[in-house]
Each structure stands twice: as structure tokens, then as C-alpha cells.
Amino acid sequence: MMTKQRNIPSFVFFGTPSFAATILTHLAEENVIPLAVVCNPDKPAGRKQVLTKPPAKLVAEKYQIPVLQPRRVTELRHNPLLARAELFVVAAYAKILPAWLLAQPRYGTIGVHPSLLPKLRGPTPIQTAILLGAPETGVTIYQLDEKTDHGPLLAQQRLATYDPARATTKSLTLQLAELGGILLLQTLPRIAKGTATPSPQQEQAATYTKKFSSEDGYIPLDHLRRAIELGTSASELDRKIRALNPEPGVYTLARGKRIKLLEASLDEKGCLRLTCIQKDGKVPQRNFEPFWEGKE
């Protein structure tokens, strides 16, 4: 059954983190409500390991949308809510959907991806765009197939407000999610009308991203010192701090102790300027001694 006011297919929304939650909020505020939201199970978070609901679940509960949290995708087989859907919409859902599930609804399955596909396929397009200093980024809506971010394009839009010199993962995630919500609302009626013409991705232009580990966020103290005092690789380290916070985090080791590098900028000479750090076991600081001076 379609939403008559907008001629929008009935759909189930798959997504877990803040990117998905922002898109879901945009849809709900426009009275475009999915039959259900599928997200990851609640998991322990923080030092006290408190069982925490994922962001998309919080939005779903706010708008009284049924929530499904399977540990395995096979648990969704024969689910009555999914059986009613004419379309599946996927936005940052960590699990890979098998072919039998992708093809289940009448209109198939579409994805909302925060990059200009085929560029930056994979799990970390937002972080990687910042890390590389990409001159542009945006959002793509595409048909999902069994390969990663590979299916035909349905809609794509550049983010006009993107500033590669200032973007952080937090700010860019919000901007791209808001754009994704707008683009999705424009695309859903076109899918129902049959006017969303798919176009194949240009494989020769494809680039890929990877998951980042704690090791990717480590900056040796002598590298940090040179960036601060001489400007050596300062732009690269600035991008790393903006890209890899809050996860997996950026840090150095000084006198055997870990210091998180939370915020930074470049001064007028192009040298790195740390603006917020966090020493092991302490709260974040904006006023601190130059710990990089002296021996490591």
C-alpha cells in the first residue's frame, strides 16, 4: 500500500547509526513513515558498559515505528512486516543483505550512500573523504546488488556546503544525512512512478574505503612535534584528527602515556595547532602545557 499523498511505496528502513537516524527523522517529519525499522541489537557502551539503544531505534520509538533487531539476517525470513513492503531502504546498515532479501519487495532494495559513487565505496566514505582532503563529496541513491555499493545509480547530489579544510566526521555525517533525507524524499515517488531510471556505475572510476583501527589513529610524538613547530605534514595530521575522531580516535604517546588529540587547526604559518586534548583517565582540556616538548 502506498502513501496516497505522495505516491510513495510502502517500505522498510534498514539502518543503525546517527547517519541513518538523521535520514529517518527527516522522513518522519515529512510524515513518510516506514512499516518497520531494522537495526543492530542494543549493545553495551561507555566505561560502565550500559546497554544502549542504537540511534535509529531511538528515532523509531519516538515515532512509534516497529523495530526489528536481528542478530542474523536469516531471522528476517518470512517476517510479516517485511512481506508487506514494496521497497527496502538501506542507510548504514552494517549487515550484508543476501540476494533473496534484496529481491523480495516489488521495487527491490535501494541504498543511501554518503559519497559520489563509484568513488569511496565501502564502510568509511565520510572519514576517508576528510582524510584524503577530497575536493567534493555528496550523496548517492542506488539499487543494491550483492556487491559492495556497486548497483545502478538512481540519484546523486553534491554537497554544496562541504568545506574540505574544516569538515569533521561529526559535522559532515550530519550534513550528508540531511542531504540524503532530502534526496530520498525526491526519489521515492519517482520509483513508484517508474521514472527513476537506473544508470550503471563507471567501474573504471571506482575507489574503495576501509575500516579504520586504533593503529590508524596513532601519531608518533616526533611527527606531532614537527607538525607543530615546523609545519611538517601539518595538513595531513589536521585531516587525520578531523577524520578519525571520535572513532577510532587519534592519539600520541608522551612519556609512556596516551594522549588523545581531539581537535586541531592550522595557524597562519601552516603549522598544526592543538586546541583540545585528553590525557589518559582525565577530562578533555583546552588549556594545557606543551607536552610534546622534551623527550618522549
PDB file of C-alpha atoms in Angstrom:
ATOM      1  CA  MET A   1       0.000   0.000   0.000  1.00  0.00           C
ATOM      2  CA  MET A   2       1.382   3.418  -0.976  1.00  0.00           C
ATOM      3  CA  THR A   3       1.176   6.682   0.922  1.00  0.00           C
ATOM      4  CA  LYS A   4      -1.533   8.335  -1.179  1.00  0.00           C
ATOM      5  CA  GLN A   5      -0.476  11.915  -0.536  1.00  0.00           C
ATOM      6  CA  ARG A   6       2.951  11.364  -2.047  1.00  0.00           C
ATOM      7  CA  ASN A   7       2.526   8.188  -4.094  1.00  0.00           C
ATOM      8  CA  ILE A   8       5.357   6.653  -2.083  1.00  0.00           C
ATOM      9  CA  PRO A   9       5.819   2.879  -1.875  1.00  0.00           C
ATOM     10  CA  SER A  10       5.392   1.181   1.469  1.00  0.00           C
ATOM     11  CA  PHE A  11       8.896   0.440   2.707  1.00  0.00           C
ATOM     12  CA  VAL A  12      11.052  -0.965   5.480  1.00  0.00           C
ATOM     13  CA  PHE A  13      14.046   1.101   6.607  1.00  0.00           C
ATOM     14  CA  PHE A  14      17.376  -0.592   7.405  1.00  0.00           C
ATOM     15  CA  GLY A  15      19.940   1.469   9.340  1.00  0.00           C
ATOM     16  CA  THR A  16      21.628   1.792  12.712  1.00  0.00           C
ATOM     17  CA  PRO A  17      23.944   4.794  13.452  1.00  0.00           C
ATOM     18  CA  SER A  18      23.400   8.558  13.549  1.00  0.00           C
ATOM     19  CA  PHE A  19      23.563   8.829   9.742  1.00  0.00           C
ATOM     20  CA  ALA A  20      20.546   6.520   9.490  1.00  0.00           C
ATOM     21  CA  ALA A  21      18.771   8.206  12.395  1.00  0.00           C
ATOM     22  CA  THR A  22      19.012  11.649  10.781  1.00  0.00           C
ATOM     23  CA  ILE A  23      17.583  10.348   7.493  1.00  0.00           C
ATOM     24  CA  LEU A  24      14.790   8.541   9.334  1.00  0.00           C
ATOM     25  CA  THR A  25      13.966  11.698  11.281  1.00  0.00           C
ATOM     26  CA  HIS A  26      13.735  13.707   8.053  1.00  0.00           C
ATOM     27  CA  LEU A  27      11.316  11.157   6.588  1.00  0.00           C
ATOM     28  CA  ALA A  28       9.177  11.007   9.714  1.00  0.00           C
ATOM     29  CA  GLU A  29       8.959  14.796   9.973  1.00  0.00           C
ATOM     30  CA  GLU A  30       7.518  14.761   6.449  1.00  0.00           C
ATOM     31  CA  ASN A  31       5.030  12.065   7.528  1.00  0.00           C
ATOM     32  CA  VAL A  32       6.766   9.412   5.436  1.00  0.00           C
ATOM     33  CA  ILE A  33       6.742   6.519   7.884  1.00  0.00           C
ATOM     34  CA  PRO A  34       8.248   3.087   7.192  1.00  0.00           C
ATOM     35  CA  LEU A  35       6.427  -0.107   8.077  1.00  0.00           C
ATOM     36  CA  ALA A  36       9.367  -1.020  10.317  1.00  0.00           C
ATOM     37  CA  VAL A  37      12.952  -0.106  11.144  1.00  0.00           C
ATOM     38  CA  VAL A  38      15.607  -2.830  11.077  1.00  0.00           C
ATOM     39  CA  CYS A  39      18.749  -2.003  13.080  1.00  0.00           C
ATOM     40  CA  ASN A  40      21.506  -3.689  15.069  1.00  0.00           C
ATOM     41  CA  PRO A  41      20.760  -5.036  18.555  1.00  0.00           C
ATOM     42  CA  ASP A  42      21.298  -2.864  21.629  1.00  0.00           C
ATOM     43  CA  LYS A  43      24.869  -3.133  22.891  1.00  0.00           C
ATOM     44  CA  PRO A  44      26.908  -2.131  25.960  1.00  0.00           C
ATOM     45  CA  ALA A  45      28.571   1.286  25.675  1.00  0.00           C
ATOM     46  CA  GLY A  46      30.831   3.516  27.755  1.00  0.00           C
ATOM     47  CA  ARG A  47      33.037   2.672  30.708  1.00  0.00           C
ATOM     48  CA  LYS A  48      30.106   1.283  32.663  1.00  0.00           C
ATOM     49  CA  GLN A  49      29.009  -0.830  29.664  1.00  0.00           C
ATOM     50  CA  VAL A  50      25.400   0.306  29.907  1.00  0.00           C
ATOM     51  CA  LEU A  51      23.113  -1.446  27.408  1.00  0.00           C
ATOM     52  CA  THR A  52      22.420   1.282  24.836  1.00  0.00           C
ATOM     53  CA  LYS A  53      19.865   1.570  22.054  1.00  0.00           C
ATOM     54  CA  PRO A  54      21.210   2.488  18.601  1.00  0.00           C
ATOM     55  CA  PRO A  55      20.301   5.973  17.282  1.00  0.00           C
ATOM     56  CA  ALA A  56      17.885   4.674  14.632  1.00  0.00           C
ATOM     57  CA  LYS A  57      15.941   2.731  17.268  1.00  0.00           C
ATOM     58  CA  LEU A  58      15.511   5.872  19.376  1.00  0.00           C
ATOM     59  CA  VAL A  59      14.003   7.698  16.400  1.00  0.00           C
ATOM     60  CA  ALA A  60      11.746   4.747  15.579  1.00  0.00           C
ATOM     61  CA  GLU A  61      10.436   4.620  19.143  1.00  0.00           C
ATOM     62  CA  LYS A  62       9.789   8.374  19.104  1.00  0.00           C
ATOM     63  CA  TYR A  63       7.532   7.944  16.080  1.00  0.00           C
ATOM     64  CA  GLN A  64       6.087   4.609  17.277  1.00  0.00           C
ATOM     65  CA  ILE A  65       7.567   2.648  14.385  1.00  0.00           C
ATOM     66  CA  PRO A  66       8.020  -1.115  14.924  1.00  0.00           C
ATOM     67  CA  VAL A  67      11.676  -2.079  15.427  1.00  0.00           C
ATOM     68  CA  LEU A  68      13.393  -5.303  14.384  1.00  0.00           C
ATOM     69  CA  GLN A  69      16.882  -6.067  15.738  1.00  0.00           C
ATOM     70  CA  PRO A  70      18.023  -9.389  14.288  1.00  0.00           C
ATOM     71  CA  ARG A  71      21.417 -10.756  15.205  1.00  0.00           C
ATOM     72  CA  ARG A  72      21.439 -12.578  11.872  1.00  0.00           C
ATOM     73  CA  VAL A  73      19.757 -11.538   8.642  1.00  0.00           C
ATOM     74  CA  THR A  74      18.250 -15.023   8.315  1.00  0.00           C
ATOM     75  CA  GLU A  75      15.951 -14.115  11.219  1.00  0.00           C
ATOM     76  CA  LEU A  76      14.115 -11.789   8.817  1.00  0.00           C
ATOM     77  CA  ARG A  77      12.969 -14.623   6.568  1.00  0.00           C
ATOM     78  CA  HIS A  78       9.149 -14.868   6.484  1.00  0.00           C
ATOM     79  CA  ASN A  79       8.757 -11.737   8.632  1.00  0.00           C
ATOM     80  CA  PRO A  80       5.199 -10.393   8.033  1.00  0.00           C
ATOM     81  CA  LEU A  81       6.225  -6.718   8.167  1.00  0.00           C
ATOM     82  CA  LEU A  82       8.889  -7.210   5.526  1.00  0.00           C
ATOM     83  CA  ALA A  83       6.460  -9.241   3.423  1.00  0.00           C
ATOM     84  CA  ARG A  84       4.145  -6.214   3.193  1.00  0.00           C
ATOM     85  CA  ALA A  85       6.864  -3.830   1.983  1.00  0.00           C
ATOM     86  CA  GLU A  86       7.073  -2.746  -1.662  1.00  0.00           C
ATOM     87  CA  LEU A  87      10.611  -1.415  -1.150  1.00  0.00           C
ATOM     88  CA  PHE A  88      13.553  -1.744   1.233  1.00  0.00           C
ATOM     89  CA  VAL A  89      15.650   1.364   2.002  1.00  0.00           C
ATOM     90  CA  VAL A  90      19.166   0.820   3.402  1.00  0.00           C
ATOM     91  CA  ALA A  91      21.241   3.565   5.061  1.00  0.00           C
ATOM     92  CA  ALA A  92      24.325   2.484   7.040  1.00  0.00           C
ATOM     93  CA  TYR A  93      23.111  -0.984   7.996  1.00  0.00           C
ATOM     94  CA  ALA A  94      26.218  -2.972   8.848  1.00  0.00           C
ATOM     95  CA  LYS A  95      24.969  -6.401   7.816  1.00  0.00           C
ATOM     96  CA  ILE A  96      25.183  -7.613   4.209  1.00  0.00           C
ATOM     97  CA  LEU A  97      21.759  -8.377   2.753  1.00  0.00           C
ATOM     98  CA  PRO A  98      21.602 -11.621   0.742  1.00  0.00           C
ATOM     99  CA  ALA A  99      20.119 -11.855  -2.754  1.00  0.00           C
ATOM    100  CA  TRP A 100      16.873 -13.449  -1.564  1.00  0.00           C
ATOM    101  CA  LEU A 101      16.206 -10.467   0.696  1.00  0.00           C
ATOM    102  CA  LEU A 102      17.302  -7.760  -1.764  1.00  0.00           C
ATOM    103  CA  ALA A 103      14.859  -9.028  -4.377  1.00  0.00           C
ATOM    104  CA  GLN A 104      11.939  -9.678  -2.028  1.00  0.00           C
ATOM    105  CA  PRO A 105       9.995  -6.391  -2.374  1.00  0.00           C
ATOM    106  CA  ARG A 106       8.249  -5.316  -5.578  1.00  0.00           C
ATOM    107  CA  TYR A 107      10.623  -2.394  -6.208  1.00  0.00           C
ATOM    108  CA  GLY A 108      13.718  -4.129  -4.879  1.00  0.00           C
ATOM    109  CA  THR A 109      16.175  -2.532  -2.442  1.00  0.00           C
ATOM    110  CA  ILE A 110      17.812   0.897  -2.608  1.00  0.00           C
ATOM    111  CA  GLY A 111      20.719   2.331  -0.636  1.00  0.00           C
ATOM    112  CA  VAL A 112      21.614   5.817   0.568  1.00  0.00           C
ATOM    113  CA  HIS A 113      25.414   6.143   0.440  1.00  0.00           C
ATOM    114  CA  PRO A 114      27.372   9.212   1.672  1.00  0.00           C
ATOM    115  CA  SER A 115      29.686   9.627  -1.316  1.00  0.00           C
ATOM    116  CA  LEU A 116      29.520  10.291  -5.033  1.00  0.00           C
ATOM    117  CA  LEU A 117      29.568   6.687  -6.205  1.00  0.00           C
ATOM    118  CA  PRO A 118      31.514   4.986  -7.642  1.00  0.00           C
ATOM    119  CA  LYS A 119      34.004   6.990  -5.574  1.00  0.00           C
ATOM    120  CA  LEU A 120      34.554   5.923  -1.962  1.00  0.00           C
ATOM    121  CA  ARG A 121      32.674   2.644  -1.896  1.00  0.00           C
ATOM    122  CA  GLY A 122      32.765   0.730   1.356  1.00  0.00           C
ATOM    123  CA  PRO A 123      32.388   1.322   5.097  1.00  0.00           C
ATOM    124  CA  THR A 124      34.062   4.719   5.728  1.00  0.00           C
ATOM    125  CA  PRO A 125      33.288   7.168   2.886  1.00  0.00           C
ATOM    126  CA  ILE A 126      32.852  10.164   5.197  1.00  0.00           C
ATOM    127  CA  GLN A 127      36.070   9.657   7.161  1.00  0.00           C
ATOM    128  CA  THR A 128      38.031   8.836   4.020  1.00  0.00           C
ATOM    129  CA  ALA A 129      36.835  11.944   2.172  1.00  0.00           C
ATOM    130  CA  ILE A 130      38.152  14.104   5.024  1.00  0.00           C
ATOM    131  CA  LEU A 131      41.362  12.101   5.407  1.00  0.00           C
ATOM    132  CA  LEU A 132      42.176  12.466   1.707  1.00  0.00           C
ATOM    133  CA  GLY A 133      41.108  16.102   1.522  1.00  0.00           C
ATOM    134  CA  ALA A 134      38.633  15.182  -1.237  1.00  0.00           C
ATOM    135  CA  PRO A 135      37.588  18.331  -3.129  1.00  0.00           C
ATOM    136  CA  GLU A 136      33.932  17.274  -3.263  1.00  0.00           C
ATOM    137  CA  THR A 137      31.508  14.780  -1.795  1.00  0.00           C
ATOM    138  CA  GLY A 138      27.793  14.156  -1.697  1.00  0.00           C
ATOM    139  CA  VAL A 139      25.083  11.500  -1.527  1.00  0.00           C
ATOM    140  CA  THR A 140      24.081   8.729  -3.904  1.00  0.00           C
ATOM    141  CA  ILE A 141      20.872   6.698  -4.033  1.00  0.00           C
ATOM    142  CA  TYR A 142      21.340   3.435  -5.883  1.00  0.00           C
ATOM    143  CA  GLN A 143      19.906  -0.035  -6.365  1.00  0.00           C
ATOM    144  CA  LEU A 144      21.571  -2.582  -4.126  1.00  0.00           C
ATOM    145  CA  ASP A 145      23.024  -5.761  -5.546  1.00  0.00           C
ATOM    146  CA  GLU A 146      25.252  -8.390  -3.954  1.00  0.00           C
ATOM    147  CA  LYS A 147      28.464  -6.404  -4.481  1.00  0.00           C
ATOM    148  CA  THR A 148      29.520  -3.567  -2.174  1.00  0.00           C
ATOM    149  CA  ASP A 149      27.997  -0.224  -3.255  1.00  0.00           C
ATOM    150  CA  HIS A 150      28.006  -1.483  -6.819  1.00  0.00           C
ATOM    151  CA  GLY A 151      24.440  -1.261  -8.148  1.00  0.00           C
ATOM    152  CA  PRO A 152      22.964   1.181 -10.695  1.00  0.00           C
ATOM    153  CA  LEU A 153      22.579   4.847  -9.721  1.00  0.00           C
ATOM    154  CA  LEU A 154      19.118   6.358  -9.238  1.00  0.00           C
ATOM    155  CA  ALA A 155      20.003   9.821  -7.924  1.00  0.00           C
ATOM    156  CA  GLN A 156      23.107  11.734  -6.891  1.00  0.00           C
ATOM    157  CA  GLN A 157      23.755  15.194  -5.466  1.00  0.00           C
ATOM    158  CA  ARG A 158      26.890  17.066  -4.401  1.00  0.00           C
ATOM    159  CA  LEU A 159      27.006  18.729  -1.000  1.00  0.00           C
ATOM    160  CA  ALA A 160      27.260  22.432  -1.776  1.00  0.00           C
ATOM    161  CA  THR A 161      28.287  23.386   1.778  1.00  0.00           C
ATOM    162  CA  TYR A 162      31.178  20.897   2.006  1.00  0.00           C
ATOM    163  CA  ASP A 163      34.431  22.530   3.132  1.00  0.00           C
ATOM    164  CA  PRO A 164      37.358  20.071   2.941  1.00  0.00           C
ATOM    165  CA  ALA A 165      39.521  22.364   5.096  1.00  0.00           C
ATOM    166  CA  ARG A 166      37.092  22.380   8.034  1.00  0.00           C
ATOM    167  CA  ALA A 167      34.884  19.292   7.835  1.00  0.00           C
ATOM    168  CA  THR A 168      34.881  16.859  10.745  1.00  0.00           C
ATOM    169  CA  THR A 169      33.360  13.399  10.711  1.00  0.00           C
ATOM    170  CA  LYS A 170      30.617  14.566  13.061  1.00  0.00           C
ATOM    171  CA  SER A 171      29.694  17.675  11.060  1.00  0.00           C
ATOM    172  CA  LEU A 172      29.952  16.006   7.649  1.00  0.00           C
ATOM    173  CA  THR A 173      27.899  12.995   8.760  1.00  0.00           C
ATOM    174  CA  LEU A 174      25.072  15.326   9.771  1.00  0.00           C
ATOM    175  CA  GLN A 175      25.268  17.360   6.551  1.00  0.00           C
ATOM    176  CA  LEU A 176      25.295  14.306   4.298  1.00  0.00           C
ATOM    177  CA  ALA A 177      22.489  12.613   6.233  1.00  0.00           C
ATOM    178  CA  GLU A 178      20.313  15.708   5.897  1.00  0.00           C
ATOM    179  CA  LEU A 179      21.039  15.815   2.171  1.00  0.00           C
ATOM    180  CA  GLY A 180      20.333  12.089   1.963  1.00  0.00           C
ATOM    181  CA  GLY A 181      16.921  12.563   3.551  1.00  0.00           C
ATOM    182  CA  ILE A 182      16.029  15.288   1.058  1.00  0.00           C
ATOM    183  CA  LEU A 183      17.250  13.265  -1.921  1.00  0.00           C
ATOM    184  CA  LEU A 184      15.420  10.156  -0.718  1.00  0.00           C
ATOM    185  CA  LEU A 185      12.127  12.039  -0.450  1.00  0.00           C
ATOM    186  CA  GLN A 186      12.596  13.225  -4.021  1.00  0.00           C
ATOM    187  CA  THR A 187      13.445   9.728  -5.266  1.00  0.00           C
ATOM    188  CA  LEU A 188      10.735   7.599  -3.623  1.00  0.00           C
ATOM    189  CA  PRO A 189       7.848   8.961  -5.755  1.00  0.00           C
ATOM    190  CA  ARG A 190       9.949   8.511  -8.902  1.00  0.00           C
ATOM    191  CA  ILE A 191      10.451   4.854  -8.029  1.00  0.00           C
ATOM    192  CA  ALA A 192       6.697   4.380  -7.691  1.00  0.00           C
ATOM    193  CA  LYS A 193       6.011   6.167 -10.982  1.00  0.00           C
ATOM    194  CA  GLY A 194       8.701   4.255 -12.825  1.00  0.00           C
ATOM    195  CA  THR A 195      10.626   7.417 -13.708  1.00  0.00           C
ATOM    196  CA  ALA A 196      13.735   6.662 -11.613  1.00  0.00           C
ATOM    197  CA  THR A 197      15.894   5.430 -14.474  1.00  0.00           C
ATOM    198  CA  PRO A 198      18.898   3.398 -13.238  1.00  0.00           C
ATOM    199  CA  SER A 199      22.284   4.109 -14.789  1.00  0.00           C
ATOM    200  CA  PRO A 200      25.293   1.796 -14.340  1.00  0.00           C
ATOM    201  CA  GLN A 201      28.266   2.939 -12.307  1.00  0.00           C
ATOM    202  CA  GLN A 202      31.523   3.612 -14.127  1.00  0.00           C
ATOM    203  CA  GLU A 203      33.705   0.810 -12.792  1.00  0.00           C
ATOM    204  CA  GLN A 204      36.947   2.371 -14.009  1.00  0.00           C
ATOM    205  CA  ALA A 205      36.330   5.333 -11.681  1.00  0.00           C
ATOM    206  CA  ALA A 206      35.644   3.230  -8.570  1.00  0.00           C
ATOM    207  CA  THR A 207      37.624   3.794  -5.376  1.00  0.00           C
ATOM    208  CA  TYR A 208      37.291   1.972  -2.068  1.00  0.00           C
ATOM    209  CA  THR A 209      37.456   2.690   1.648  1.00  0.00           C
ATOM    210  CA  LYS A 210      38.442   0.504   4.596  1.00  0.00           C
ATOM    211  CA  LYS A 211      37.551   0.188   8.241  1.00  0.00           C
ATOM    212  CA  PHE A 212      39.935   2.127  10.473  1.00  0.00           C
ATOM    213  CA  SER A 213      41.628   0.640  13.525  1.00  0.00           C
ATOM    214  CA  SER A 214      43.255   2.199  16.566  1.00  0.00           C
ATOM    215  CA  GLU A 215      46.620   1.872  14.828  1.00  0.00           C
ATOM    216  CA  ASP A 216      45.418   4.207  12.059  1.00  0.00           C
ATOM    217  CA  GLY A 217      44.869   6.923  14.657  1.00  0.00           C
ATOM    218  CA  TYR A 218      48.375   6.818  16.165  1.00  0.00           C
ATOM    219  CA  ILE A 219      50.688   9.802  15.568  1.00  0.00           C
ATOM    220  CA  PRO A 220      54.299   9.396  16.784  1.00  0.00           C
ATOM    221  CA  LEU A 221      55.301  12.215  19.118  1.00  0.00           C
ATOM    222  CA  ASP A 222      58.208  13.355  16.944  1.00  0.00           C
ATOM    223  CA  HIS A 223      55.869  13.651  13.921  1.00  0.00           C
ATOM    224  CA  LEU A 224      53.473  15.687  16.019  1.00  0.00           C
ATOM    225  CA  ARG A 225      56.281  17.933  17.254  1.00  0.00           C
ATOM    226  CA  ARG A 226      57.495  18.668  13.725  1.00  0.00           C
ATOM    227  CA  ALA A 227      53.963  19.454  12.565  1.00  0.00           C
ATOM    228  CA  ILE A 228      53.502  21.888  15.464  1.00  0.00           C
ATOM    229  CA  GLU A 229      56.905  23.558  15.336  1.00  0.00           C
ATOM    230  CA  LEU A 230      57.798  23.363  11.629  1.00  0.00           C
ATOM    231  CA  GLY A 231      54.534  22.636   9.835  1.00  0.00           C
ATOM    232  CA  THR A 232      55.859  19.318   8.510  1.00  0.00           C
ATOM    233  CA  SER A 233      52.873  17.204   7.352  1.00  0.00           C
ATOM    234  CA  ALA A 234      50.641  19.562   9.353  1.00  0.00           C
ATOM    235  CA  SER A 235      47.776  19.428   6.842  1.00  0.00           C
ATOM    236  CA  GLU A 236      47.871  15.634   6.820  1.00  0.00           C
ATOM    237  CA  LEU A 237      47.713  15.414  10.623  1.00  0.00           C
ATOM    238  CA  ASP A 238      44.973  18.051  10.766  1.00  0.00           C
ATOM    239  CA  ARG A 239      42.876  15.951   8.377  1.00  0.00           C
ATOM    240  CA  LYS A 240      43.568  12.823  10.419  1.00  0.00           C
ATOM    241  CA  ILE A 241      42.374  14.474  13.630  1.00  0.00           C
ATOM    242  CA  ARG A 242      39.218  15.736  11.919  1.00  0.00           C
ATOM    243  CA  ALA A 243      38.551  12.405  10.188  1.00  0.00           C
ATOM    244  CA  LEU A 244      39.276   9.785  12.847  1.00  0.00           C
ATOM    245  CA  ASN A 245      37.546  11.381  15.824  1.00  0.00           C
ATOM    246  CA  PRO A 246      35.583  10.184  17.672  1.00  0.00           C
ATOM    247  CA  GLU A 247      36.238   6.686  16.281  1.00  0.00           C
ATOM    248  CA  PRO A 248      38.723   5.064  16.306  1.00  0.00           C
ATOM    249  CA  GLY A 249      40.319   8.175  17.839  1.00  0.00           C
ATOM    250  CA  VAL A 250      43.640   9.940  17.277  1.00  0.00           C
ATOM    251  CA  TYR A 251      46.388   9.806  19.895  1.00  0.00           C
ATOM    252  CA  THR A 252      50.074  10.053  20.643  1.00  0.00           C
ATOM    253  CA  LEU A 253      52.284   8.674  23.405  1.00  0.00           C
ATOM    254  CA  ALA A 254      54.208  11.078  25.638  1.00  0.00           C
ATOM    255  CA  ARG A 255      56.385   9.710  28.430  1.00  0.00           C
ATOM    256  CA  GLY A 256      54.638   6.383  28.050  1.00  0.00           C
ATOM    257  CA  LYS A 257      51.139   7.800  28.489  1.00  0.00           C
ATOM    258  CA  ARG A 258      48.428   8.041  25.858  1.00  0.00           C
ATOM    259  CA  ILE A 259      47.136  11.497  24.986  1.00  0.00           C
ATOM    260  CA  LYS A 260      44.061  11.782  22.787  1.00  0.00           C
ATOM    261  CA  LEU A 261      44.198  14.527  20.168  1.00  0.00           C
ATOM    262  CA  LEU A 262      40.578  15.647  19.920  1.00  0.00           C
ATOM    263  CA  GLU A 263      40.682  18.919  17.979  1.00  0.00           C
ATOM    264  CA  ALA A 264      43.242  20.870  15.976  1.00  0.00           C
ATOM    265  CA  SER A 265      43.596  23.540  13.313  1.00  0.00           C
ATOM    266  CA  LEU A 266      46.283  25.131  11.158  1.00  0.00           C
ATOM    267  CA  ASP A 267      47.724  28.506  12.122  1.00  0.00           C
ATOM    268  CA  GLU A 268      48.579  31.322   9.717  1.00  0.00           C
ATOM    269  CA  LYS A 269      52.010  29.772   9.084  1.00  0.00           C
ATOM    270  CA  GLY A 270      50.544  26.377   8.218  1.00  0.00           C
ATOM    271  CA  CYS A 271      51.677  24.766  11.457  1.00  0.00           C
ATOM    272  CA  LEU A 272      49.464  22.418  13.438  1.00  0.00           C
ATOM    273  CA  ARG A 273      47.781  23.906  16.496  1.00  0.00           C
ATOM    274  CA  LEU A 274      46.219  21.527  19.013  1.00  0.00           C
ATOM    275  CA  THR A 275      43.069  23.003  20.532  1.00  0.00           C
ATOM    276  CA  CYS A 276      41.696  20.125  22.615  1.00  0.00           C
ATOM    277  CA  ILE A 277      43.389  17.063  24.107  1.00  0.00           C
ATOM    278  CA  GLN A 278      42.530  14.410  26.657  1.00  0.00           C
ATOM    279  CA  LYS A 279      45.115  12.782  28.891  1.00  0.00           C
ATOM    280  CA  ASP A 280      44.606   9.190  29.948  1.00  0.00           C
ATOM    281  CA  GLY A 281      41.882   8.995  32.588  1.00  0.00           C
ATOM    282  CA  LYS A 282      41.241  12.756  32.525  1.00  0.00           C
ATOM    283  CA  VAL A 283      38.580  15.037  31.050  1.00  0.00           C
ATOM    284  CA  PRO A 284      39.196  16.917  27.763  1.00  0.00           C
ATOM    285  CA  GLN A 285      41.375  20.037  28.115  1.00  0.00           C
ATOM    286  CA  ARG A 286      41.634  23.218  26.054  1.00  0.00           C
ATOM    287  CA  ASN A 287      44.331  24.779  28.233  1.00  0.00           C
ATOM    288  CA  PHE A 288      47.390  22.566  28.556  1.00  0.00           C
ATOM    289  CA  GLU A 289      51.156  22.561  28.715  1.00  0.00           C
ATOM    290  CA  PRO A 290      53.125  21.732  25.513  1.00  0.00           C
ATOM    291  CA  PHE A 291      53.574  18.044  26.327  1.00  0.00           C
ATOM    292  CA  TRP A 292      55.398  17.451  23.002  1.00  0.00           C
ATOM    293  CA  GLU A 293      58.477  19.342  24.190  1.00  0.00           C
ATOM    294  CA  GLY A 294      61.347  17.325  25.613  1.00  0.00           C
ATOM    295  CA  LYS A 295      61.941  13.599  25.245  1.00  0.00           C
ATOM    296  CA  GLU A 296      59.254  11.057  24.562  1.00  0.00           C
TER     297      GLU A 296
END
